[in-house]
Amino acid sequence: MARLPHVIPSLDEVQVDIRGAIAIVRLCRPKKRNAINDGLIAAIAQRFDELPETVHAVVLHGEGDHFCAGLDLGELKDRDAAEGLHHSRSWYYVLRDIEQGRRPVVAALHGAVVGGGLELATACHIRVADDSTFFALPEGSRGIFVGGGGSVRVPKLIGAHRMLDMMLTGRVYKAAEGVSIGMAQYHVPTGEALAKAIDLAERIAQNAPMTNYALINGLPRIAEQPADHGFLTESLLAGIAQAAPEAKARVRAFLDGTGPKVKA
Ligand code: 1HE
């Protein structure tokens, strides 16, 4: 099953603001702490699908006091095992299209980043956590399991045994400690995650699109390949990226003295 074919996307709950080369995608279900029901996950998919080609980086954030409370538990109680399996698979398609899409996605995190909310955040490429952020996987204590790719993506950031601890004991990581173990790359004061994420996205959008594509699609795969395969994949990506006219122009600009230098 691809995504959720019979679901009507709740498009009013996912707003998109295009600002030049970046898009700001906002989860707008604050009364339910941006908990993700079928309509919301389908709307996330559609909003990402519909981004114009002129968008070179995306910021994802949540309205209200929390980024995302995870799966809408109200829907869970109606599913049998087969429906649960297909539902879980449908999240994979949506999050995979974010993770392996055309452009990098920066998540601006605040408040609860829990359950499926953490799974959504870990499908993004950069995470900025403000000081109100807390990370948790309450599935363990609710008698369920992660189902949005968390068991694949979260251990890559923090290690399988930290995730085990979170699910077995209900451990909650506050922002500073969460960032220190790798949940996010940036930690900013409360209320500043969105601005920082926008700054980063604007910087990312200036990169050559092919370099960004090679990074988000190549690096994670290379990390899973045997070294010899990884070297070949890297060399193919390097060849494709450097052949682009934009790459030639950027390198020439540096050699002419007009391109930017690396600053300490
Ligand atoms: C929800 C949900 C939800 C809030 N599903 N309705 N996720 C969880 O187990 C997280 C559950 N939520 C919480 O622990 C808390 O709501 C929060 C810490 C996120 C926020 O607390 P707070 O005090 O700001 O809000 P609240 O009063 O708990 O919630 C406000 C409303 O949102 C309330 O509904 P109301 O009709 O009574 O106003 C809550 O019921 C509702 N709400 N979170 C449904 N998650 C792909 S598999 C992924 C597996 C999972 O993600 S499991 C879910 C894990």
PDB file of C-alpha atoms and ligand atoms in Angstrom:
ATOM      1  CA  MET A   1       0.000   0.000   0.000  1.00  0.00           C
ATOM      2  CA  ALA A   2       1.388   3.348  -0.952  1.00  0.00           C
ATOM      3  CA  ARG A   3       0.662   5.982   1.655  1.00  0.00           C
ATOM      4  CA  LEU A   4      -3.065   6.244   2.520  1.00  0.00           C
ATOM      5  CA  PRO A   5      -5.072   6.034  -0.697  1.00  0.00           C
ATOM      6  CA  HIS A   6      -8.519   6.312   0.907  1.00  0.00           C
ATOM      7  CA  VAL A   7      -7.747   9.177   3.254  1.00  0.00           C
ATOM      8  CA  ILE A   8      -8.740  12.766   2.586  1.00  0.00           C
ATOM      9  CA  PRO A   9      -5.734  14.931   3.517  1.00  0.00           C
ATOM     10  CA  SER A  10      -6.456  17.561   6.198  1.00  0.00           C
ATOM     11  CA  LEU A  11      -4.763  20.264   4.187  1.00  0.00           C
ATOM     12  CA  ASP A  12      -5.874  23.045   6.543  1.00  0.00           C
ATOM     13  CA  GLU A  13      -3.752  21.377   9.240  1.00  0.00           C
ATOM     14  CA  VAL A  14      -0.508  21.673   7.283  1.00  0.00           C
ATOM     15  CA  GLN A  15       0.255  25.186   6.050  1.00  0.00           C
ATOM     16  CA  VAL A  16       3.043  26.117   3.658  1.00  0.00           C
ATOM     17  CA  ASP A  17       4.690  29.501   3.374  1.00  0.00           C
ATOM     18  CA  ILE A  18       7.062  29.868   0.428  1.00  0.00           C
ATOM     19  CA  ARG A  19       9.766  32.461   1.020  1.00  0.00           C
ATOM     20  CA  GLY A  20      12.005  32.629  -2.017  1.00  0.00           C
ATOM     21  CA  ALA A  21      14.084  29.451  -2.175  1.00  0.00           C
ATOM     22  CA  ILE A  22      12.776  28.013   1.097  1.00  0.00           C
ATOM     23  CA  ALA A  23       9.407  26.671   2.208  1.00  0.00           C
ATOM     24  CA  ILE A  24       8.176  26.745   5.787  1.00  0.00           C
ATOM     25  CA  VAL A  25       5.838  23.821   6.462  1.00  0.00           C
ATOM     26  CA  ARG A  26       3.802  24.139   9.649  1.00  0.00           C
ATOM     27  CA  LEU A  27       1.798  21.457  11.462  1.00  0.00           C
ATOM     28  CA  CYS A  28      -1.382  23.278  12.514  1.00  0.00           C
ATOM     29  CA  ARG A  29      -3.269  21.041  14.916  1.00  0.00           C
ATOM     30  CA  PRO A  30      -2.263  22.714  18.171  1.00  0.00           C
ATOM     31  CA  LYS A  31      -5.420  21.757  20.110  1.00  0.00           C
ATOM     32  CA  LYS A  32      -4.289  18.130  19.774  1.00  0.00           C
ATOM     33  CA  ARG A  33      -0.608  19.048  20.194  1.00  0.00           C
ATOM     34  CA  ASN A  34      -0.102  18.326  16.480  1.00  0.00           C
ATOM     35  CA  ALA A  35      -0.851  14.634  17.069  1.00  0.00           C
ATOM     36  CA  ILE A  36      -0.817  12.930  13.679  1.00  0.00           C
ATOM     37  CA  ASN A  37      -3.976  11.224  12.473  1.00  0.00           C
ATOM     38  CA  ASP A  38      -4.456   9.781   8.983  1.00  0.00           C
ATOM     39  CA  GLY A  39      -5.637  13.098   7.546  1.00  0.00           C
ATOM     40  CA  LEU A  40      -2.566  14.873   8.906  1.00  0.00           C
ATOM     41  CA  ILE A  41       0.011  12.359   7.663  1.00  0.00           C
ATOM     42  CA  ALA A  42      -1.674  12.424   4.228  1.00  0.00           C
ATOM     43  CA  ALA A  43      -1.578  16.226   4.267  1.00  0.00           C
ATOM     44  CA  ILE A  44       2.140  16.236   5.158  1.00  0.00           C
ATOM     45  CA  ALA A  45       2.739  13.964   2.148  1.00  0.00           C
ATOM     46  CA  GLN A  46       0.721  16.134  -0.203  1.00  0.00           C
ATOM     47  CA  ARG A  47       2.279  19.395   0.971  1.00  0.00           C
ATOM     48  CA  PHE A  48       5.804  18.028   0.428  1.00  0.00           C
ATOM     49  CA  ASP A  49       4.804  16.594  -2.973  1.00  0.00           C
ATOM     50  CA  GLU A  50       3.453  19.939  -4.107  1.00  0.00           C
ATOM     51  CA  LEU A  51       6.506  22.034  -3.281  1.00  0.00           C
ATOM     52  CA  PRO A  52       7.645  23.866  -6.391  1.00  0.00           C
ATOM     53  CA  GLU A  53      11.022  23.104  -7.946  1.00  0.00           C
ATOM     54  CA  THR A  54      12.184  26.593  -6.967  1.00  0.00           C
ATOM     55  CA  VAL A  55      12.234  25.489  -3.310  1.00  0.00           C
ATOM     56  CA  HIS A  56      15.718  24.299  -2.374  1.00  0.00           C
ATOM     57  CA  ALA A  57      15.316  23.763   1.387  1.00  0.00           C
ATOM     58  CA  VAL A  58      12.413  23.260   3.781  1.00  0.00           C
ATOM     59  CA  VAL A  59      11.756  24.128   7.420  1.00  0.00           C
ATOM     60  CA  LEU A  60       9.274  21.936   9.305  1.00  0.00           C
ATOM     61  CA  HIS A  61       7.771  23.155  12.587  1.00  0.00           C
ATOM     62  CA  GLY A  62       4.664  22.909  14.723  1.00  0.00           C
ATOM     63  CA  GLU A  63       2.129  25.504  15.831  1.00  0.00           C
ATOM     64  CA  GLY A  64       1.392  25.954  19.544  1.00  0.00           C
ATOM     65  CA  ASP A  65       3.439  24.813  22.525  1.00  0.00           C
ATOM     66  CA  HIS A  66       4.655  21.520  21.056  1.00  0.00           C
ATOM     67  CA  PHE A  67       6.289  20.274  17.869  1.00  0.00           C
ATOM     68  CA  CYS A  68       4.315  17.028  17.761  1.00  0.00           C
ATOM     69  CA  ALA A  69       2.717  14.590  20.247  1.00  0.00           C
ATOM     70  CA  GLY A  70       3.142  11.641  17.869  1.00  0.00           C
ATOM     71  CA  LEU A  71       0.501   9.326  16.526  1.00  0.00           C
ATOM     72  CA  ASP A  72      -3.093  10.318  17.268  1.00  0.00           C
ATOM     73  CA  LEU A  73      -3.891   7.653  19.832  1.00  0.00           C
ATOM     74  CA  GLY A  74      -7.610   8.088  19.197  1.00  0.00           C
ATOM     75  CA  GLU A  75      -7.278   6.282  15.873  1.00  0.00           C
ATOM     76  CA  LEU A  76      -5.130   3.452  17.177  1.00  0.00           C
ATOM     77  CA  LYS A  77      -7.903   1.753  19.105  1.00  0.00           C
ATOM     78  CA  ASP A  78      -9.928   0.990  15.960  1.00  0.00           C
ATOM     79  CA  ARG A  79      -7.239  -0.937  14.047  1.00  0.00           C
ATOM     80  CA  ASP A  80      -6.691  -4.681  13.840  1.00  0.00           C
ATOM     81  CA  ALA A  81      -3.225  -6.168  13.300  1.00  0.00           C
ATOM     82  CA  ALA A  82      -3.297  -6.080   9.491  1.00  0.00           C
ATOM     83  CA  GLU A  83      -4.576  -2.512   9.439  1.00  0.00           C
ATOM     84  CA  GLY A  84      -1.882  -1.571  11.937  1.00  0.00           C
ATOM     85  CA  LEU A  85       0.811  -3.059   9.712  1.00  0.00           C
ATOM     86  CA  HIS A  86      -0.415  -1.204   6.617  1.00  0.00           C
ATOM     87  CA  HIS A  87      -0.819   1.999   8.602  1.00  0.00           C
ATOM     88  CA  SER A  88       2.758   1.760   9.802  1.00  0.00           C
ATOM     89  CA  ARG A  89       3.918   1.168   6.220  1.00  0.00           C
ATOM     90  CA  SER A  90       2.022   4.252   5.100  1.00  0.00           C
ATOM     91  CA  TRP A  91       4.080   6.401   7.502  1.00  0.00           C
ATOM     92  CA  TYR A  92       7.248   4.904   6.031  1.00  0.00           C
ATOM     93  CA  TYR A  93       6.315   6.101   2.549  1.00  0.00           C
ATOM     94  CA  VAL A  94       5.627   9.624   3.765  1.00  0.00           C
ATOM     95  CA  LEU A  95       8.733   9.931   5.971  1.00  0.00           C
ATOM     96  CA  ARG A  96      10.925   8.267   3.349  1.00  0.00           C
ATOM     97  CA  ASP A  97       9.845  10.899   0.821  1.00  0.00           C
ATOM     98  CA  ILE A  98      10.918  13.592   3.280  1.00  0.00           C
ATOM     99  CA  GLU A  99      14.238  11.898   4.068  1.00  0.00           C
ATOM    100  CA  GLN A 100      15.049  10.870   0.489  1.00  0.00           C
ATOM    101  CA  GLY A 101      13.421  13.786  -1.287  1.00  0.00           C
ATOM    102  CA  ARG A 102      14.782  16.506  -3.516  1.00  0.00           C
ATOM    103  CA  ARG A 103      15.866  18.968  -0.846  1.00  0.00           C
ATOM    104  CA  PRO A 104      17.110  19.102   2.742  1.00  0.00           C
ATOM    105  CA  VAL A 105      14.588  19.566   5.537  1.00  0.00           C
ATOM    106  CA  VAL A 106      15.382  21.391   8.782  1.00  0.00           C
ATOM    107  CA  ALA A 107      13.103  20.600  11.741  1.00  0.00           C
ATOM    108  CA  ALA A 108      12.527  23.405  14.252  1.00  0.00           C
ATOM    109  CA  LEU A 109      11.709  21.654  17.527  1.00  0.00           C
ATOM    110  CA  HIS A 110      10.057  22.878  20.698  1.00  0.00           C
ATOM    111  CA  GLY A 111       8.011  21.308  23.485  1.00  0.00           C
ATOM    112  CA  ALA A 112       7.032  17.680  22.973  1.00  0.00           C
ATOM    113  CA  VAL A 113       8.946  15.780  20.291  1.00  0.00           C
ATOM    114  CA  VAL A 114       7.533  12.418  21.243  1.00  0.00           C
ATOM    115  CA  GLY A 115       6.604   9.106  19.687  1.00  0.00           C
ATOM    116  CA  GLY A 116       5.742   9.619  16.050  1.00  0.00           C
ATOM    117  CA  GLY A 117       6.777  13.263  16.484  1.00  0.00           C
ATOM    118  CA  LEU A 118      10.339  12.106  17.135  1.00  0.00           C
ATOM    119  CA  GLU A 119      10.045   9.725  14.188  1.00  0.00           C
ATOM    120  CA  LEU A 120       9.000  12.642  11.974  1.00  0.00           C
ATOM    121  CA  ALA A 121      11.850  14.801  13.305  1.00  0.00           C
ATOM    122  CA  THR A 122      14.409  12.056  12.663  1.00  0.00           C
ATOM    123  CA  ALA A 123      13.323  11.806   9.019  1.00  0.00           C
ATOM    124  CA  CYS A 124      14.505  15.412   8.659  1.00  0.00           C
ATOM    125  CA  HIS A 125      18.150  16.183   7.975  1.00  0.00           C
ATOM    126  CA  ILE A 126      18.895  18.878  10.529  1.00  0.00           C
ATOM    127  CA  ARG A 127      17.191  19.334  13.865  1.00  0.00           C
ATOM    128  CA  VAL A 128      17.238  22.573  15.851  1.00  0.00           C
ATOM    129  CA  ALA A 129      15.908  22.157  19.406  1.00  0.00           C
ATOM    130  CA  ASP A 130      14.950  25.106  21.560  1.00  0.00           C
ATOM    131  CA  ASP A 131      15.329  24.851  25.311  1.00  0.00           C
ATOM    132  CA  SER A 132      11.680  23.852  25.877  1.00  0.00           C
ATOM    133  CA  THR A 133      12.140  20.697  23.791  1.00  0.00           C
ATOM    134  CA  PHE A 134      11.813  17.239  25.308  1.00  0.00           C
ATOM    135  CA  PHE A 135      12.291  13.925  23.544  1.00  0.00           C
ATOM    136  CA  ALA A 136      10.441  10.747  24.520  1.00  0.00           C
ATOM    137  CA  LEU A 137       9.134   7.451  23.169  1.00  0.00           C
ATOM    138  CA  PRO A 138       6.058   6.749  25.323  1.00  0.00           C
ATOM    139  CA  GLU A 139       5.053   3.819  23.112  1.00  0.00           C
ATOM    140  CA  GLY A 140       6.815   1.464  25.521  1.00  0.00           C
ATOM    141  CA  SER A 141       4.560   2.421  28.408  1.00  0.00           C
ATOM    142  CA  ARG A 142       1.407   2.455  26.245  1.00  0.00           C
ATOM    143  CA  GLY A 143       1.774  -1.206  25.320  1.00  0.00           C
ATOM    144  CA  ILE A 144       2.609  -0.466  21.702  1.00  0.00           C
ATOM    145  CA  PHE A 145       5.735  -0.101  19.574  1.00  0.00           C
ATOM    146  CA  VAL A 146       7.239   2.529  17.327  1.00  0.00           C
ATOM    147  CA  GLY A 147       5.732   2.328  13.849  1.00  0.00           C
ATOM    148  CA  GLY A 148       6.994   5.311  11.891  1.00  0.00           C
ATOM    149  CA  GLY A 149      10.559   4.153  11.315  1.00  0.00           C
ATOM    150  CA  GLY A 150      11.819   5.041  14.797  1.00  0.00           C
ATOM    151  CA  SER A 151      13.596   1.761  15.388  1.00  0.00           C
ATOM    152  CA  VAL A 152      15.623   2.354  12.222  1.00  0.00           C
ATOM    153  CA  ARG A 153      16.327   6.092  12.473  1.00  0.00           C
ATOM    154  CA  VAL A 154      16.570   6.848  16.193  1.00  0.00           C
ATOM    155  CA  PRO A 155      19.361   4.327  16.994  1.00  0.00           C
ATOM    156  CA  LYS A 156      21.423   5.850  14.197  1.00  0.00           C
ATOM    157  CA  LEU A 157      21.372   9.135  16.088  1.00  0.00           C
ATOM    158  CA  ILE A 158      21.655   8.031  19.706  1.00  0.00           C
ATOM    159  CA  GLY A 159      22.455   4.288  19.668  1.00  0.00           C
ATOM    160  CA  ALA A 160      20.132   1.313  20.134  1.00  0.00           C
ATOM    161  CA  HIS A 161      20.714   1.072  23.894  1.00  0.00           C
ATOM    162  CA  ARG A 162      19.693   4.667  24.579  1.00  0.00           C
ATOM    163  CA  MET A 163      16.508   4.072  22.581  1.00  0.00           C
ATOM    164  CA  LEU A 164      15.934   0.845  24.505  1.00  0.00           C
ATOM    165  CA  ASP A 165      16.254   2.794  27.748  1.00  0.00           C
ATOM    166  CA  MET A 166      13.767   5.443  26.529  1.00  0.00           C
ATOM    167  CA  MET A 167      11.188   2.807  25.632  1.00  0.00           C
ATOM    168  CA  LEU A 168      11.749   0.445  28.543  1.00  0.00           C
ATOM    169  CA  THR A 169      11.837   3.072  31.283  1.00  0.00           C
ATOM    170  CA  GLY A 170       9.974   6.015  29.761  1.00  0.00           C
ATOM    171  CA  ARG A 171      13.104   8.145  30.048  1.00  0.00           C
ATOM    172  CA  VAL A 172      12.582  11.701  28.793  1.00  0.00           C
ATOM    173  CA  TYR A 173      15.537  13.681  27.485  1.00  0.00           C
ATOM    174  CA  LYS A 174      15.363  17.421  27.998  1.00  0.00           C
ATOM    175  CA  ALA A 175      16.834  19.680  25.315  1.00  0.00           C
ATOM    176  CA  ALA A 176      20.439  20.028  26.519  1.00  0.00           C
ATOM    177  CA  GLU A 177      21.005  16.358  27.243  1.00  0.00           C
ATOM    178  CA  GLY A 178      19.078  15.327  24.138  1.00  0.00           C
ATOM    179  CA  VAL A 179      21.301  17.487  21.965  1.00  0.00           C
ATOM    180  CA  SER A 180      24.428  16.222  23.726  1.00  0.00           C
ATOM    181  CA  ILE A 181      23.577  12.611  22.800  1.00  0.00           C
ATOM    182  CA  GLY A 182      22.797  13.484  19.167  1.00  0.00           C
ATOM    183  CA  MET A 183      19.029  14.026  18.983  1.00  0.00           C
ATOM    184  CA  ALA A 184      19.605  17.404  17.333  1.00  0.00           C
ATOM    185  CA  GLN A 185      22.555  19.289  15.887  1.00  0.00           C
ATOM    186  CA  TYR A 186      21.607  22.716  17.343  1.00  0.00           C
ATOM    187  CA  HIS A 187      20.379  23.891  20.762  1.00  0.00           C
ATOM    188  CA  VAL A 188      18.985  27.424  21.001  1.00  0.00           C
ATOM    189  CA  PRO A 189      17.119  29.455  23.663  1.00  0.00           C
ATOM    190  CA  THR A 190      13.365  28.916  24.018  1.00  0.00           C
ATOM    191  CA  GLY A 191      11.423  30.497  21.170  1.00  0.00           C
ATOM    192  CA  GLU A 192      14.386  30.729  18.792  1.00  0.00           C
ATOM    193  CA  ALA A 193      14.250  27.385  16.967  1.00  0.00           C
ATOM    194  CA  LEU A 194      12.193  28.601  14.022  1.00  0.00           C
ATOM    195  CA  ALA A 195      14.413  31.625  13.345  1.00  0.00           C
ATOM    196  CA  LYS A 196      17.556  29.502  13.560  1.00  0.00           C
ATOM    197  CA  ALA A 197      16.042  26.838  11.294  1.00  0.00           C
ATOM    198  CA  ILE A 198      15.099  29.494   8.726  1.00  0.00           C
ATOM    199  CA  ASP A 199      18.676  30.880   8.813  1.00  0.00           C
ATOM    200  CA  LEU A 200      20.071  27.398   8.223  1.00  0.00           C
ATOM    201  CA  ALA A 201      17.582  26.608   5.448  1.00  0.00           C
ATOM    202  CA  GLU A 202      18.436  29.861   3.671  1.00  0.00           C
ATOM    203  CA  ARG A 203      22.114  28.958   3.865  1.00  0.00           C
ATOM    204  CA  ILE A 204      21.443  25.403   2.621  1.00  0.00           C
ATOM    205  CA  ALA A 205      19.303  26.714  -0.255  1.00  0.00           C
ATOM    206  CA  GLN A 206      22.348  28.533  -1.621  1.00  0.00           C
ATOM    207  CA  ASN A 207      24.191  25.245  -2.224  1.00  0.00           C
ATOM    208  CA  ALA A 208      24.022  23.675  -5.655  1.00  0.00           C
ATOM    209  CA  PRO A 209      20.824  21.525  -5.676  1.00  0.00           C
ATOM    210  CA  MET A 210      22.790  18.530  -6.955  1.00  0.00           C
ATOM    211  CA  THR A 211      25.201  18.746  -4.010  1.00  0.00           C
ATOM    212  CA  ASN A 212      22.279  18.886  -1.574  1.00  0.00           C
ATOM    213  CA  TYR A 213      20.622  15.932  -3.308  1.00  0.00           C
ATOM    214  CA  ALA A 214      23.848  13.911  -3.255  1.00  0.00           C
ATOM    215  CA  LEU A 215      24.304  14.671   0.447  1.00  0.00           C
ATOM    216  CA  ILE A 216      20.843  13.727   1.664  1.00  0.00           C
ATOM    217  CA  ASN A 217      20.467  10.709  -0.596  1.00  0.00           C
ATOM    218  CA  GLY A 218      24.056   9.564  -0.781  1.00  0.00           C
ATOM    219  CA  LEU A 219      25.533   9.931   2.689  1.00  0.00           C
ATOM    220  CA  PRO A 220      23.014   7.776   4.601  1.00  0.00           C
ATOM    221  CA  ARG A 221      23.249   5.013   1.989  1.00  0.00           C
ATOM    222  CA  ILE A 222      27.030   5.116   1.838  1.00  0.00           C
ATOM    223  CA  ALA A 223      27.097   4.742   5.625  1.00  0.00           C
ATOM    224  CA  GLU A 224      25.263   1.408   5.214  1.00  0.00           C
ATOM    225  CA  GLN A 225      27.411   0.080   2.377  1.00  0.00           C
ATOM    226  CA  PRO A 226      30.607  -1.944   2.696  1.00  0.00           C
ATOM    227  CA  ALA A 227      33.556   0.444   2.334  1.00  0.00           C
ATOM    228  CA  ASP A 228      34.404  -0.687  -1.183  1.00  0.00           C
ATOM    229  CA  HIS A 229      30.825  -0.062  -2.383  1.00  0.00           C
ATOM    230  CA  GLY A 230      30.769   3.234  -0.499  1.00  0.00           C
ATOM    231  CA  PHE A 231      33.884   4.445  -2.278  1.00  0.00           C
ATOM    232  CA  LEU A 232      32.305   3.649  -5.640  1.00  0.00           C
ATOM    233  CA  THR A 233      29.012   5.399  -4.749  1.00  0.00           C
ATOM    234  CA  GLU A 234      30.961   8.411  -3.517  1.00  0.00           C
ATOM    235  CA  SER A 235      33.020   8.627  -6.690  1.00  0.00           C
ATOM    236  CA  LEU A 236      29.881   8.433  -8.851  1.00  0.00           C
ATOM    237  CA  LEU A 237      28.230  11.220  -6.887  1.00  0.00           C
ATOM    238  CA  ALA A 238      31.435  13.266  -6.981  1.00  0.00           C
ATOM    239  CA  GLY A 239      31.624  12.874 -10.753  1.00  0.00           C
ATOM    240  CA  ILE A 240      27.989  13.884 -11.286  1.00  0.00           C
ATOM    241  CA  ALA A 241      28.155  16.838  -8.901  1.00  0.00           C
ATOM    242  CA  GLN A 242      31.365  18.334 -10.276  1.00  0.00           C
ATOM    243  CA  ALA A 243      30.152  18.025 -13.885  1.00  0.00           C
ATOM    244  CA  ALA A 244      27.207  20.384 -13.275  1.00  0.00           C
ATOM    245  CA  PRO A 245      27.688  23.855 -14.837  1.00  0.00           C
ATOM    246  CA  GLU A 246      26.852  25.415 -11.485  1.00  0.00           C
ATOM    247  CA  ALA A 247      29.750  23.565  -9.846  1.00  0.00           C
ATOM    248  CA  LYS A 248      32.140  24.730 -12.558  1.00  0.00           C
ATOM    249  CA  ALA A 249      30.990  28.347 -12.103  1.00  0.00           C
ATOM    250  CA  ARG A 250      31.426  28.197  -8.324  1.00  0.00           C
ATOM    251  CA  VAL A 251      34.922  26.721  -8.550  1.00  0.00           C
ATOM    252  CA  ARG A 252      35.903  29.265 -11.219  1.00  0.00           C
ATOM    253  CA  ALA A 253      34.637  32.096  -8.988  1.00  0.00           C
ATOM    254  CA  PHE A 254      36.921  30.956  -6.175  1.00  0.00           C
ATOM    255  CA  LEU A 255      39.917  30.732  -8.519  1.00  0.00           C
ATOM    256  CA  ASP A 256      39.108  34.236  -9.853  1.00  0.00           C
ATOM    257  CA  GLY A 257      39.122  35.529  -6.286  1.00  0.00           C
ATOM    258  CA  THR A 258      35.386  36.343  -6.384  1.00  0.00           C
ATOM    259  CA  GLY A 259      34.096  33.210  -4.615  1.00  0.00           C
ATOM    260  CA  PRO A 260      33.803  33.020  -0.816  1.00  0.00           C
ATOM    261  CA  LYS A 261      36.701  31.814   1.352  1.00  0.00           C
ATOM    262  CA  VAL A 262      36.175  29.500   4.307  1.00  0.00           C
ATOM    263  CA  LYS A 263      36.084  31.659   7.451  1.00  0.00           C
ATOM    264  CA  ALA A 264      37.077  30.395  10.891  1.00  0.00           C
TER     265      ALA A 264
HETATM  266  C1  1HE B   1      -3.601  13.670  21.875  1.00  0.00           C
HETATM  267  C2  1HE B   1      -2.276  13.239  21.776  1.00  0.00           C
HETATM  268  C3  1HE B   1      -2.017  12.061  21.033  1.00  0.00           C
HETATM  269  C4  1HE B   1      -2.306  15.046  22.959  1.00  0.00           C
HETATM  270  N1  1HE B   1      -3.063  11.428  20.479  1.00  0.00           N
HETATM  271  N2  1HE B   1      -4.609  13.000  21.309  1.00  0.00           N
HETATM  272  N3  1HE B   1       2.603   9.972  22.066  1.00  0.00           N
HETATM  273  C5  1HE B   1       2.140  10.147  23.311  1.00  0.00           C
HETATM  274  O1  1HE B   1       1.919   9.207  24.014  1.00  0.00           O
HETATM  275  C6  1HE B   1       1.992  11.587  23.732  1.00  0.00           C
HETATM  276  C7  1HE B   1       0.655  11.847  24.386  1.00  0.00           C
HETATM  277  N4  1HE B   1       0.519  13.248  24.747  1.00  0.00           N
HETATM  278  C8  1HE B   1       1.059  13.792  25.857  1.00  0.00           C
HETATM  279  O2  1HE B   1       1.800  13.161  26.596  1.00  0.00           O
HETATM  280  C9  1HE B   1       0.698  15.212  26.158  1.00  0.00           C
HETATM  281  O3  1HE B   1      -0.498  15.521  25.446  1.00  0.00           O
HETATM  282  C10 1HE B   1       1.790  16.237  25.730  1.00  0.00           C
HETATM  283  C11 1HE B   1       3.019  16.106  26.659  1.00  0.00           C
HETATM  284  C12 1HE B   1       2.231  16.056  24.280  1.00  0.00           C
HETATM  285  C13 1HE B   1       1.212  17.685  25.834  1.00  0.00           C
HETATM  286  O4  1HE B   1       0.666  17.877  27.143  1.00  0.00           O
HETATM  287  P1  1HE B   1      -0.366  19.061  27.371  1.00  0.00           P
HETATM  288  O5  1HE B   1      -0.683  19.092  28.844  1.00  0.00           O
HETATM  289  O6  1HE B   1       0.156  20.327  26.746  1.00  0.00           O
HETATM  290  O7  1HE B   1      -1.697  18.696  26.538  1.00  0.00           O
HETATM  291  P2  1HE B   1      -2.848  17.629  26.879  1.00  0.00           P
HETATM  292  O8  1HE B   1      -3.868  18.287  27.798  1.00  0.00           O
HETATM  293  O9  1HE B   1      -2.313  16.340  27.309  1.00  0.00           O
HETATM  294  O10 1HE B   1      -3.485  17.399  25.426  1.00  0.00           O
HETATM  295  C14 1HE B   1      -4.299  18.369  24.794  1.00  0.00           C
HETATM  296  C15 1HE B   1      -5.260  17.615  23.902  1.00  0.00           C
HETATM  297  O11 1HE B   1      -4.518  16.926  22.906  1.00  0.00           O
HETATM  298  C16 1HE B   1      -6.047  16.541  24.655  1.00  0.00           C
HETATM  299  O12 1HE B   1      -7.298  16.406  23.991  1.00  0.00           O
HETATM  300  P3  1HE B   1      -8.642  17.104  24.574  1.00  0.00           P
HETATM  301  O13 1HE B   1      -9.696  16.760  23.583  1.00  0.00           O
HETATM  302  O14 1HE B   1      -8.841  16.511  25.933  1.00  0.00           O
HETATM  303  O15 1HE B   1      -8.342  18.588  24.645  1.00  0.00           O
HETATM  304  C17 1HE B   1      -5.224  15.288  24.412  1.00  0.00           C
HETATM  305  O16 1HE B   1      -5.984  14.104  24.496  1.00  0.00           O
HETATM  306  C18 1HE B   1      -4.791  15.537  22.954  1.00  0.00           C
HETATM  307  N5  1HE B   1      -3.583  14.778  22.622  1.00  0.00           N
HETATM  308  N6  1HE B   1      -1.479  14.100  22.457  1.00  0.00           N
HETATM  309  C19 1HE B   1      -4.316  11.886  20.618  1.00  0.00           C
HETATM  310  N7  1HE B   1      -0.761  11.571  20.840  1.00  0.00           N
HETATM  311  C20 1HE B   1       3.664   5.813  13.690  1.00  0.00           C
HETATM  312  S1  1HE B   1       3.629   5.133  15.193  1.00  0.00           S
HETATM  313  C21 1HE B   1       3.966   6.311  16.358  1.00  0.00           C
HETATM  314  C22 1HE B   1       3.612   5.856  17.716  1.00  0.00           C
HETATM  315  C23 1HE B   1       3.216   7.014  18.586  1.00  0.00           C
HETATM  316  O17 1HE B   1       3.497   8.150  18.276  1.00  0.00           O
HETATM  317  S2  1HE B   1       2.340   6.642  20.009  1.00  0.00           S
HETATM  318  C24 1HE B   1       1.908   8.240  20.634  1.00  0.00           C
HETATM  319  C25 1HE B   1       2.979   8.721  21.500  1.00  0.00           C
END
